[in-house]
Amino acid sequence: ITYYLLKNEVYKIRFTSLALSTYSFTINPDNVENEISLCTAKTGNIAYKKDKLCYKFIPSETAIYFFEASGEMYPTIALSDGNENSIKFADNIKYEQSNVLSCELTANQIYFIKIGSQTGIPGSVRVYTKKVKVTMSGNNLTITGKADTQSGVRGGLAIYSSDGELVRISQFNTSS
């Protein structure tokens, strides 16, 4: 007999033969063993309705990080700190096959990224992490990042004011 059980839930098993025995157990999260790195894709499977894939992430510097999840099961993304306190959630209410969550993270702190299914259907999911760092010095704004784009690719940048008005558009070539 095979059953899928949720992590962090307490279950009891009762065995019967000549005497009744009861055992309690908890399925512990597998956060520690499943680490995700910058610009490295991880693929996993959502096996049942409330299943979650959980990845540990420790940023090397304080910056804005992007977590992208794509899969046929319409992925949701939850970000929590090392104590499992919720920081941010991308719910995927549009039922799209890809979803992105971005957040500024502090260097050398532990974070957990949990991927679920918006529809509750099982399926495979690919998770990818990118980084962007924004610094200002006087009137100069510097944006640096790490993505999966090769050197010499043409890119674009649009800057908007706080009320959504387009301020500037710029093009650039990527470098390694």
Short mmCIF file of N, CA, C and O in Angstrom, two decimals, residues 24-143:
data_model
loop_
_atom_site.label_atom_id
_atom_site.label_comp_id
_atom_site.label_asym_id
_atom_site.label_seq_id
_atom_site.Cartn_x
_atom_site.Cartn_y
_atom_site.Cartn_z
N SER A 24 3.61 7.01 16.98
CA SER A 24 3.49 8.35 16.39
C SER A 24 4.77 8.69 15.66
O SER A 24 5.86 8.32 16.10
N PHE A 25 4.65 9.42 14.55
CA PHE A 25 5.84 9.85 13.82
C PHE A 25 5.51 11.13 13.06
O PHE A 25 4.36 11.46 12.82
N THR A 26 6.55 11.86 12.70
CA THR A 26 6.43 13.09 11.93
C THR A 26 7.35 12.99 10.73
O THR A 26 8.48 12.53 10.85
N ILE A 27 6.87 13.44 9.59
CA ILE A 27 7.71 13.51 8.41
C ILE A 27 8.37 14.88 8.42
O ILE A 27 7.70 15.91 8.40
N ASN A 28 9.69 14.90 8.50
CA ASN A 28 10.44 16.15 8.59
C ASN A 28 10.71 16.72 7.21
O ASN A 28 10.89 15.97 6.25
N PRO A 29 10.80 18.05 7.10
CA PRO A 29 11.11 18.65 5.80
C PRO A 29 12.52 18.31 5.35
O PRO A 29 13.40 18.06 6.16
N ASP A 30 12.71 18.29 4.05
CA ASP A 30 14.02 17.93 3.50
C ASP A 30 14.77 19.17 3.04
O ASP A 30 15.53 19.13 2.11
N ASN A 31 14.57 20.31 3.71
CA ASN A 31 15.18 21.58 3.31
C ASN A 31 16.70 21.53 3.25
O ASN A 31 17.30 22.09 2.35
N VAL A 32 17.33 20.93 4.20
CA VAL A 32 18.77 20.98 4.34
C VAL A 32 19.48 20.30 3.17
O VAL A 32 20.52 20.75 2.72
N GLU A 33 18.93 19.24 2.66
CA GLU A 33 19.60 18.47 1.61
C GLU A 33 19.37 19.01 0.21
O GLU A 33 20.06 18.63 -0.71
N ASN A 34 18.42 19.90 0.02
CA ASN A 34 18.02 20.31 -1.32
C ASN A 34 18.32 21.79 -1.53
O ASN A 34 17.45 22.63 -1.46
N GLU A 35 19.58 22.11 -1.82
CA GLU A 35 20.00 23.50 -1.95
C GLU A 35 19.97 23.93 -3.41
O GLU A 35 20.27 23.15 -4.30
N ILE A 36 19.60 25.19 -3.65
CA ILE A 36 19.59 25.73 -5.00
C ILE A 36 20.65 26.82 -5.09
O ILE A 36 20.88 27.56 -4.15
N SER A 37 21.34 26.87 -6.24
CA SER A 37 22.41 27.84 -6.46
C SER A 37 21.99 28.85 -7.51
O SER A 37 21.10 28.59 -8.31
N LEU A 38 22.70 29.96 -7.53
CA LEU A 38 22.45 31.01 -8.50
C LEU A 38 22.72 30.49 -9.91
O LEU A 38 23.72 29.82 -10.17
N CYS A 39 21.79 30.76 -10.83
CA CYS A 39 21.90 30.39 -12.26
C CYS A 39 22.05 28.89 -12.49
O CYS A 39 22.67 28.47 -13.47
N THR A 40 21.52 28.08 -11.61
CA THR A 40 21.52 26.64 -11.80
C THR A 40 20.08 26.15 -11.69
O THR A 40 19.42 26.38 -10.68
N ALA A 41 19.59 25.50 -12.73
CA ALA A 41 18.21 25.01 -12.74
C ALA A 41 18.08 23.73 -11.91
O ALA A 41 18.98 22.89 -11.91
N LYS A 42 16.98 23.62 -11.22
CA LYS A 42 16.63 22.40 -10.48
C LYS A 42 15.28 21.93 -11.01
O LYS A 42 14.38 22.75 -11.24
N THR A 43 15.13 20.66 -11.22
CA THR A 43 13.87 20.10 -11.66
C THR A 43 13.37 19.11 -10.62
O THR A 43 14.15 18.32 -10.09
N GLY A 44 12.09 19.19 -10.30
CA GLY A 44 11.50 18.29 -9.32
C GLY A 44 10.07 17.95 -9.69
O GLY A 44 9.56 18.45 -10.70
N ASN A 45 9.44 17.12 -8.90
CA ASN A 45 8.08 16.69 -9.17
C ASN A 45 7.16 16.99 -7.99
O ASN A 45 7.52 16.74 -6.84
N ILE A 46 6.00 17.54 -8.30
CA ILE A 46 4.91 17.68 -7.34
C ILE A 46 4.12 16.38 -7.48
O ILE A 46 3.55 16.11 -8.53
N ALA A 47 4.11 15.58 -6.41
CA ALA A 47 3.55 14.23 -6.51
C ALA A 47 2.06 14.15 -6.21
O ALA A 47 1.38 13.25 -6.70
N TYR A 48 1.53 15.07 -5.41
CA TYR A 48 0.13 15.01 -5.01
C TYR A 48 -0.37 16.41 -4.66
O TYR A 48 0.41 17.36 -4.65
N LYS A 49 -1.62 16.54 -4.36
CA LYS A 49 -2.30 17.83 -4.26
C LYS A 49 -1.61 18.87 -3.38
O LYS A 49 -1.41 20.00 -3.80
N LYS A 50 -1.24 18.56 -2.17
CA LYS A 50 -0.65 19.55 -1.26
C LYS A 50 0.87 19.44 -1.16
O LYS A 50 1.47 20.02 -0.28
N ASP A 51 1.48 18.71 -2.06
CA ASP A 51 2.93 18.52 -2.05
C ASP A 51 3.64 19.84 -2.34
O ASP A 51 3.11 20.71 -3.03
N LYS A 52 4.83 20.01 -1.79
CA LYS A 52 5.66 21.19 -2.03
C LYS A 52 7.10 20.72 -2.27
O LYS A 52 7.59 19.83 -1.58
N LEU A 53 7.77 21.35 -3.23
CA LEU A 53 9.21 21.18 -3.37
C LEU A 53 9.85 22.27 -2.53
O LEU A 53 9.40 23.42 -2.57
N CYS A 54 10.87 21.96 -1.78
CA CYS A 54 11.49 22.94 -0.91
C CYS A 54 12.98 23.00 -1.18
O CYS A 54 13.65 21.97 -1.20
N TYR A 55 13.48 24.21 -1.41
CA TYR A 55 14.90 24.43 -1.68
C TYR A 55 15.47 25.42 -0.68
O TYR A 55 14.83 26.41 -0.34
N LYS A 56 16.68 25.15 -0.22
CA LYS A 56 17.40 26.08 0.65
C LYS A 56 18.26 26.97 -0.24
O LYS A 56 18.87 26.50 -1.19
N PHE A 57 18.31 28.27 0.07
CA PHE A 57 19.11 29.22 -0.70
C PHE A 57 19.83 30.15 0.26
O PHE A 57 19.22 30.71 1.16
N ILE A 58 21.15 30.30 0.07
CA ILE A 58 21.96 31.22 0.89
C ILE A 58 22.65 32.18 -0.07
O ILE A 58 23.62 31.80 -0.74
N PRO A 59 22.17 33.43 -0.17
CA PRO A 59 22.79 34.39 -1.09
C PRO A 59 24.18 34.80 -0.61
O PRO A 59 24.41 34.96 0.59
N SER A 60 25.09 35.00 -1.56
CA SER A 60 26.46 35.39 -1.21
C SER A 60 26.59 36.90 -1.00
O SER A 60 27.55 37.36 -0.40
N GLU A 61 25.63 37.67 -1.52
CA GLU A 61 25.63 39.11 -1.30
C GLU A 61 24.20 39.63 -1.22
O GLU A 61 23.28 39.00 -1.71
N THR A 62 24.05 40.78 -0.58
CA THR A 62 22.73 41.41 -0.48
C THR A 62 22.37 41.97 -1.86
O THR A 62 23.12 42.76 -2.42
N ALA A 63 21.25 41.53 -2.40
CA ALA A 63 20.82 41.94 -3.74
C ALA A 63 19.36 41.53 -3.92
O ALA A 63 18.76 40.91 -3.05
N ILE A 64 18.80 41.88 -5.08
CA ILE A 64 17.45 41.42 -5.44
C ILE A 64 17.61 40.11 -6.19
O ILE A 64 18.35 40.02 -7.16
N TYR A 65 16.90 39.09 -5.74
CA TYR A 65 16.96 37.77 -6.35
C TYR A 65 15.61 37.43 -6.97
O TYR A 65 14.57 37.79 -6.42
N PHE A 66 15.66 36.76 -8.11
CA PHE A 66 14.46 36.32 -8.83
C PHE A 66 14.42 34.81 -8.80
O PHE A 66 15.39 34.15 -9.16
N PHE A 67 13.29 34.26 -8.41
CA PHE A 67 13.07 32.81 -8.43
C PHE A 67 11.99 32.54 -9.46
O PHE A 67 10.87 33.01 -9.33
N GLU A 68 12.36 31.81 -10.51
CA GLU A 68 11.43 31.48 -11.59
C GLU A 68 11.06 30.01 -11.51
O GLU A 68 11.94 29.16 -11.37
N ALA A 69 9.78 29.72 -11.59
CA ALA A 69 9.31 28.34 -11.60
C ALA A 69 8.44 28.14 -12.83
O ALA A 69 7.59 28.98 -13.14
N SER A 70 8.67 27.06 -13.55
CA SER A 70 7.84 26.77 -14.71
C SER A 70 7.47 25.29 -14.72
O SER A 70 8.27 24.44 -14.37
N GLY A 71 6.23 25.03 -15.12
CA GLY A 71 5.73 23.66 -15.17
C GLY A 71 4.27 23.63 -15.55
O GLY A 71 3.56 24.63 -15.43
N GLU A 72 3.81 22.48 -15.98
CA GLU A 72 2.43 22.31 -16.43
C GLU A 72 1.43 22.38 -15.29
O GLU A 72 0.23 22.51 -15.52
N MET A 73 1.90 22.32 -14.04
CA MET A 73 1.00 22.31 -12.90
C MET A 73 0.76 23.71 -12.32
O MET A 73 0.26 23.85 -11.23
N TYR A 74 1.10 24.77 -13.08
CA TYR A 74 0.87 26.15 -12.68
C TYR A 74 1.50 26.44 -11.31
O TYR A 74 0.81 26.54 -10.30
N PRO A 75 2.82 26.60 -11.26
CA PRO A 75 3.53 26.68 -9.99
C PRO A 75 3.25 27.94 -9.17
O PRO A 75 3.07 29.02 -9.71
N THR A 76 3.22 27.75 -7.86
CA THR A 76 3.21 28.85 -6.90
C THR A 76 4.59 28.88 -6.24
O THR A 76 5.28 27.86 -6.20
N ILE A 77 4.99 30.05 -5.73
CA ILE A 77 6.30 30.18 -5.09
C ILE A 77 6.13 30.88 -3.75
O ILE A 77 5.51 31.95 -3.69
N ALA A 78 6.67 30.28 -2.71
CA ALA A 78 6.65 30.90 -1.38
C ALA A 78 8.09 31.06 -0.90
O ALA A 78 8.90 30.15 -1.06
N LEU A 79 8.39 32.22 -0.33
CA LEU A 79 9.73 32.49 0.21
C LEU A 79 9.62 32.67 1.71
O LEU A 79 8.76 33.43 2.18
N SER A 80 10.48 31.99 2.47
CA SER A 80 10.50 32.16 3.92
C SER A 80 11.94 32.27 4.40
O SER A 80 12.88 31.88 3.69
N ASP A 81 12.11 32.79 5.62
CA ASP A 81 13.46 32.92 6.16
C ASP A 81 13.90 31.59 6.78
O ASP A 81 13.17 30.60 6.74
N GLY A 82 15.09 31.58 7.38
CA GLY A 82 15.64 30.37 7.96
C GLY A 82 14.84 29.80 9.11
O GLY A 82 14.99 28.64 9.47
N ASN A 83 13.94 30.61 9.70
CA ASN A 83 13.06 30.14 10.78
C ASN A 83 11.69 29.76 10.26
O ASN A 83 10.75 29.61 11.04
N GLU A 84 11.55 29.67 8.93
CA GLU A 84 10.28 29.32 8.27
C GLU A 84 9.21 30.41 8.40
O GLU A 84 8.03 30.13 8.27
N ASN A 85 9.62 31.66 8.68
CA ASN A 85 8.66 32.78 8.70
C ASN A 85 8.44 33.25 7.27
O ASN A 85 9.40 33.50 6.54
N SER A 86 7.20 33.36 6.87
CA SER A 86 6.85 33.75 5.50
C SER A 86 7.32 35.17 5.20
O SER A 86 7.12 36.08 5.99
N ILE A 87 7.93 35.33 4.01
CA ILE A 87 8.39 36.64 3.56
C ILE A 87 7.54 37.13 2.39
O ILE A 87 7.07 38.26 2.38
N LYS A 88 7.34 36.27 1.40
CA LYS A 88 6.62 36.68 0.19
C LYS A 88 6.03 35.45 -0.48
O LYS A 88 6.55 34.35 -0.35
N PHE A 89 4.93 35.66 -1.25
CA PHE A 89 4.26 34.55 -1.93
C PHE A 89 3.80 35.00 -3.31
O PHE A 89 3.25 36.09 -3.46
N ALA A 90 4.06 34.20 -4.32
CA ALA A 90 3.58 34.44 -5.68
C ALA A 90 2.54 33.37 -5.97
O ALA A 90 2.86 32.20 -6.16
N ASP A 91 1.25 33.76 -6.00
CA ASP A 91 0.16 32.78 -6.00
C ASP A 91 -0.24 32.22 -7.35
O ASP A 91 -0.90 31.21 -7.41
N ASN A 92 0.11 32.87 -8.46
CA ASN A 92 -0.22 32.37 -9.79
C ASN A 92 -1.73 32.27 -10.03
O ASN A 92 -2.23 31.28 -10.55
N ILE A 93 -2.47 33.32 -9.66
CA ILE A 93 -3.92 33.30 -9.85
C ILE A 93 -4.32 33.38 -11.32
O ILE A 93 -5.46 33.15 -11.67
N LYS A 94 -3.37 33.71 -12.19
CA LYS A 94 -3.65 33.74 -13.63
C LYS A 94 -3.49 32.37 -14.28
O LYS A 94 -3.71 32.21 -15.46
N TYR A 95 -3.10 31.37 -13.49
CA TYR A 95 -2.91 30.00 -13.97
C TYR A 95 -1.98 29.95 -15.19
O TYR A 95 -2.33 29.44 -16.24
N GLU A 96 -0.78 30.51 -15.01
CA GLU A 96 0.23 30.47 -16.07
C GLU A 96 1.23 29.37 -15.79
O GLU A 96 1.43 28.98 -14.64
N GLN A 97 1.91 28.89 -16.84
CA GLN A 97 2.85 27.79 -16.67
C GLN A 97 4.21 28.26 -16.15
O GLN A 97 5.08 27.44 -15.90
N SER A 98 4.39 29.57 -15.98
CA SER A 98 5.60 30.07 -15.34
C SER A 98 5.21 31.15 -14.34
O SER A 98 4.19 31.81 -14.48
N ASN A 99 6.02 31.29 -13.30
CA ASN A 99 5.74 32.21 -12.23
C ASN A 99 7.07 32.75 -11.71
O ASN A 99 8.07 32.03 -11.69
N VAL A 100 7.10 34.00 -11.29
CA VAL A 100 8.34 34.64 -10.81
C VAL A 100 8.07 35.34 -9.48
O VAL A 100 7.05 36.00 -9.31
N LEU A 101 8.99 35.18 -8.55
CA LEU A 101 8.96 35.90 -7.28
C LEU A 101 10.30 36.61 -7.14
O LEU A 101 11.34 36.01 -7.38
N SER A 102 10.27 37.89 -6.80
CA SER A 102 11.53 38.62 -6.59
C SER A 102 11.51 39.28 -5.22
O SER A 102 10.45 39.68 -4.72
N CYS A 103 12.69 39.36 -4.61
CA CYS A 103 12.79 39.93 -3.28
C CYS A 103 14.24 40.27 -2.97
O CYS A 103 15.14 39.57 -3.42
N GLU A 104 14.45 41.36 -2.23
CA GLU A 104 15.81 41.67 -1.79
C GLU A 104 16.15 40.77 -0.61
O GLU A 104 15.41 40.72 0.38
N LEU A 105 17.25 40.05 -0.73
CA LEU A 105 17.69 39.12 0.31
C LEU A 105 19.03 39.57 0.87
O LEU A 105 19.84 40.17 0.17
N THR A 106 19.27 39.25 2.13
CA THR A 106 20.49 39.63 2.83
C THR A 106 21.55 38.54 2.68
O THR A 106 21.24 37.35 2.79
N ALA A 107 22.78 38.97 2.46
CA ALA A 107 23.89 38.03 2.28
C ALA A 107 24.04 37.10 3.48
O ALA A 107 23.83 37.50 4.63
N ASN A 108 24.39 35.85 3.17
CA ASN A 108 24.74 34.81 4.15
C ASN A 108 23.60 34.44 5.10
O ASN A 108 23.84 33.87 6.16
N GLN A 109 22.36 34.75 4.76
CA GLN A 109 21.20 34.34 5.53
C GLN A 109 20.56 33.13 4.84
O GLN A 109 20.63 33.01 3.62
N ILE A 110 19.92 32.28 5.59
CA ILE A 110 19.25 31.10 5.03
C ILE A 110 17.83 31.47 4.64
O ILE A 110 17.10 32.10 5.42
N TYR A 111 17.43 31.08 3.43
CA TYR A 111 16.06 31.26 2.94
C TYR A 111 15.56 29.94 2.38
O TYR A 111 16.36 29.11 1.94
N PHE A 112 14.25 29.75 2.40
CA PHE A 112 13.64 28.56 1.81
C PHE A 112 12.66 28.99 0.72
O PHE A 112 11.87 29.91 0.91
N ILE A 113 12.74 28.33 -0.42
CA ILE A 113 11.84 28.55 -1.54
C ILE A 113 10.98 27.30 -1.65
O ILE A 113 11.50 26.19 -1.82
N LYS A 114 9.66 27.48 -1.53
CA LYS A 114 8.74 26.34 -1.62
C LYS A 114 7.88 26.50 -2.87
O LYS A 114 7.25 27.53 -3.08
N ILE A 115 7.86 25.46 -3.69
CA ILE A 115 7.12 25.45 -4.94
C ILE A 115 5.93 24.51 -4.78
O ILE A 115 6.09 23.36 -4.36
N GLY A 116 4.74 25.00 -5.12
CA GLY A 116 3.54 24.19 -5.06
C GLY A 116 2.78 24.27 -6.37
O GLY A 116 3.27 24.83 -7.36
N SER A 117 1.59 23.72 -6.40
CA SER A 117 0.74 23.71 -7.60
C SER A 117 -0.52 24.53 -7.32
O SER A 117 -1.23 24.26 -6.35
N GLN A 118 -0.79 25.53 -8.16
CA GLN A 118 -1.99 26.37 -8.00
C GLN A 118 -3.26 25.53 -8.15
O GLN A 118 -4.24 25.76 -7.46
N THR A 119 -3.23 24.56 -9.04
CA THR A 119 -4.43 23.76 -9.31
C THR A 119 -4.53 22.50 -8.46
O THR A 119 -5.57 21.87 -8.42
N GLY A 120 -3.42 22.14 -7.80
CA GLY A 120 -3.42 20.91 -7.02
C GLY A 120 -3.11 19.68 -7.85
O GLY A 120 -3.07 18.58 -7.31
N ILE A 121 -2.87 19.85 -9.15
CA ILE A 121 -2.53 18.69 -9.97
C ILE A 121 -1.04 18.41 -9.89
O ILE A 121 -0.23 19.33 -9.75
N PRO A 122 -0.63 17.15 -9.94
CA PRO A 122 0.79 16.82 -9.90
C PRO A 122 1.47 17.15 -11.22
O PRO A 122 0.82 17.34 -12.25
N GLY A 123 2.79 17.23 -11.20
CA GLY A 123 3.56 17.47 -12.41
C GLY A 123 4.98 17.88 -12.09
O GLY A 123 5.35 18.08 -10.94
N SER A 124 5.80 18.02 -13.12
CA SER A 124 7.19 18.41 -12.91
C SER A 124 7.30 19.93 -12.99
O SER A 124 6.50 20.61 -13.63
N VAL A 125 8.34 20.46 -12.33
CA VAL A 125 8.57 21.89 -12.29
C VAL A 125 10.07 22.16 -12.35
O VAL A 125 10.87 21.41 -11.81
N ARG A 126 10.44 23.24 -13.04
CA ARG A 126 11.83 23.67 -13.15
C ARG A 126 11.96 24.99 -12.40
O ARG A 126 11.16 25.90 -12.57
N VAL A 127 12.98 25.09 -11.53
CA VAL A 127 13.21 26.29 -10.72
C VAL A 127 14.57 26.86 -11.08
O VAL A 127 15.55 26.13 -11.21
N TYR A 128 14.62 28.19 -11.23
CA TYR A 128 15.85 28.87 -11.64
C TYR A 128 15.99 30.16 -10.83
O TYR A 128 15.00 30.83 -10.55
N THR A 129 17.22 30.53 -10.47
CA THR A 129 17.47 31.71 -9.65
C THR A 129 18.38 32.69 -10.38
O THR A 129 19.40 32.29 -10.94
N LYS A 130 18.01 34.00 -10.35
CA LYS A 130 18.81 35.07 -10.93
C LYS A 130 19.01 36.15 -9.89
O LYS A 130 18.29 36.21 -8.90
N LYS A 131 20.01 37.04 -10.14
CA LYS A 131 20.30 38.09 -9.18
C LYS A 131 20.46 39.43 -9.90
O LYS A 131 21.01 39.50 -10.99
N VAL A 132 19.99 40.51 -9.27
CA VAL A 132 20.18 41.87 -9.77
C VAL A 132 20.60 42.74 -8.59
O VAL A 132 20.02 42.67 -7.51
N LYS A 133 21.63 43.57 -8.81
CA LYS A 133 22.07 44.49 -7.76
C LYS A 133 22.00 45.91 -8.31
O LYS A 133 22.49 46.18 -9.39
N VAL A 134 21.36 46.80 -7.56
CA VAL A 134 21.21 48.19 -7.97
C VAL A 134 21.96 49.06 -6.97
O VAL A 134 21.74 48.97 -5.76
N THR A 135 22.87 49.92 -7.49
CA THR A 135 23.60 50.85 -6.63
C THR A 135 23.51 52.25 -7.21
O THR A 135 23.46 52.42 -8.43
N MET A 136 23.46 53.25 -6.35
CA MET A 136 23.41 54.65 -6.79
C MET A 136 24.60 55.40 -6.20
O MET A 136 24.95 55.21 -5.04
N SER A 137 25.21 56.24 -7.04
CA SER A 137 26.30 57.10 -6.61
C SER A 137 26.10 58.45 -7.29
O SER A 137 26.27 58.56 -8.51
N GLY A 138 25.67 59.45 -6.53
CA GLY A 138 25.35 60.74 -7.13
C GLY A 138 24.18 60.58 -8.08
O GLY A 138 23.12 60.10 -7.71
N ASN A 139 24.37 60.97 -9.35
CA ASN A 139 23.32 60.83 -10.36
C ASN A 139 23.46 59.54 -11.17
O ASN A 139 22.75 59.33 -12.14
N ASN A 140 24.42 58.68 -10.80
CA ASN A 140 24.66 57.44 -11.55
C ASN A 140 23.95 56.26 -10.91
O ASN A 140 24.02 56.06 -9.69
N LEU A 141 23.27 55.50 -11.72
CA LEU A 141 22.59 54.28 -11.30
C LEU A 141 23.27 53.11 -11.99
O LEU A 141 23.41 53.10 -13.22
N THR A 142 23.73 52.13 -11.22
CA THR A 142 24.38 50.96 -11.78
C THR A 142 23.55 49.73 -11.47
O THR A 142 23.19 49.50 -10.31
N ILE A 143 23.22 48.97 -12.50
CA ILE A 143 22.47 47.74 -12.34
C ILE A 143 23.35 46.60 -12.82
O ILE A 143 23.79 46.58 -13.97
#
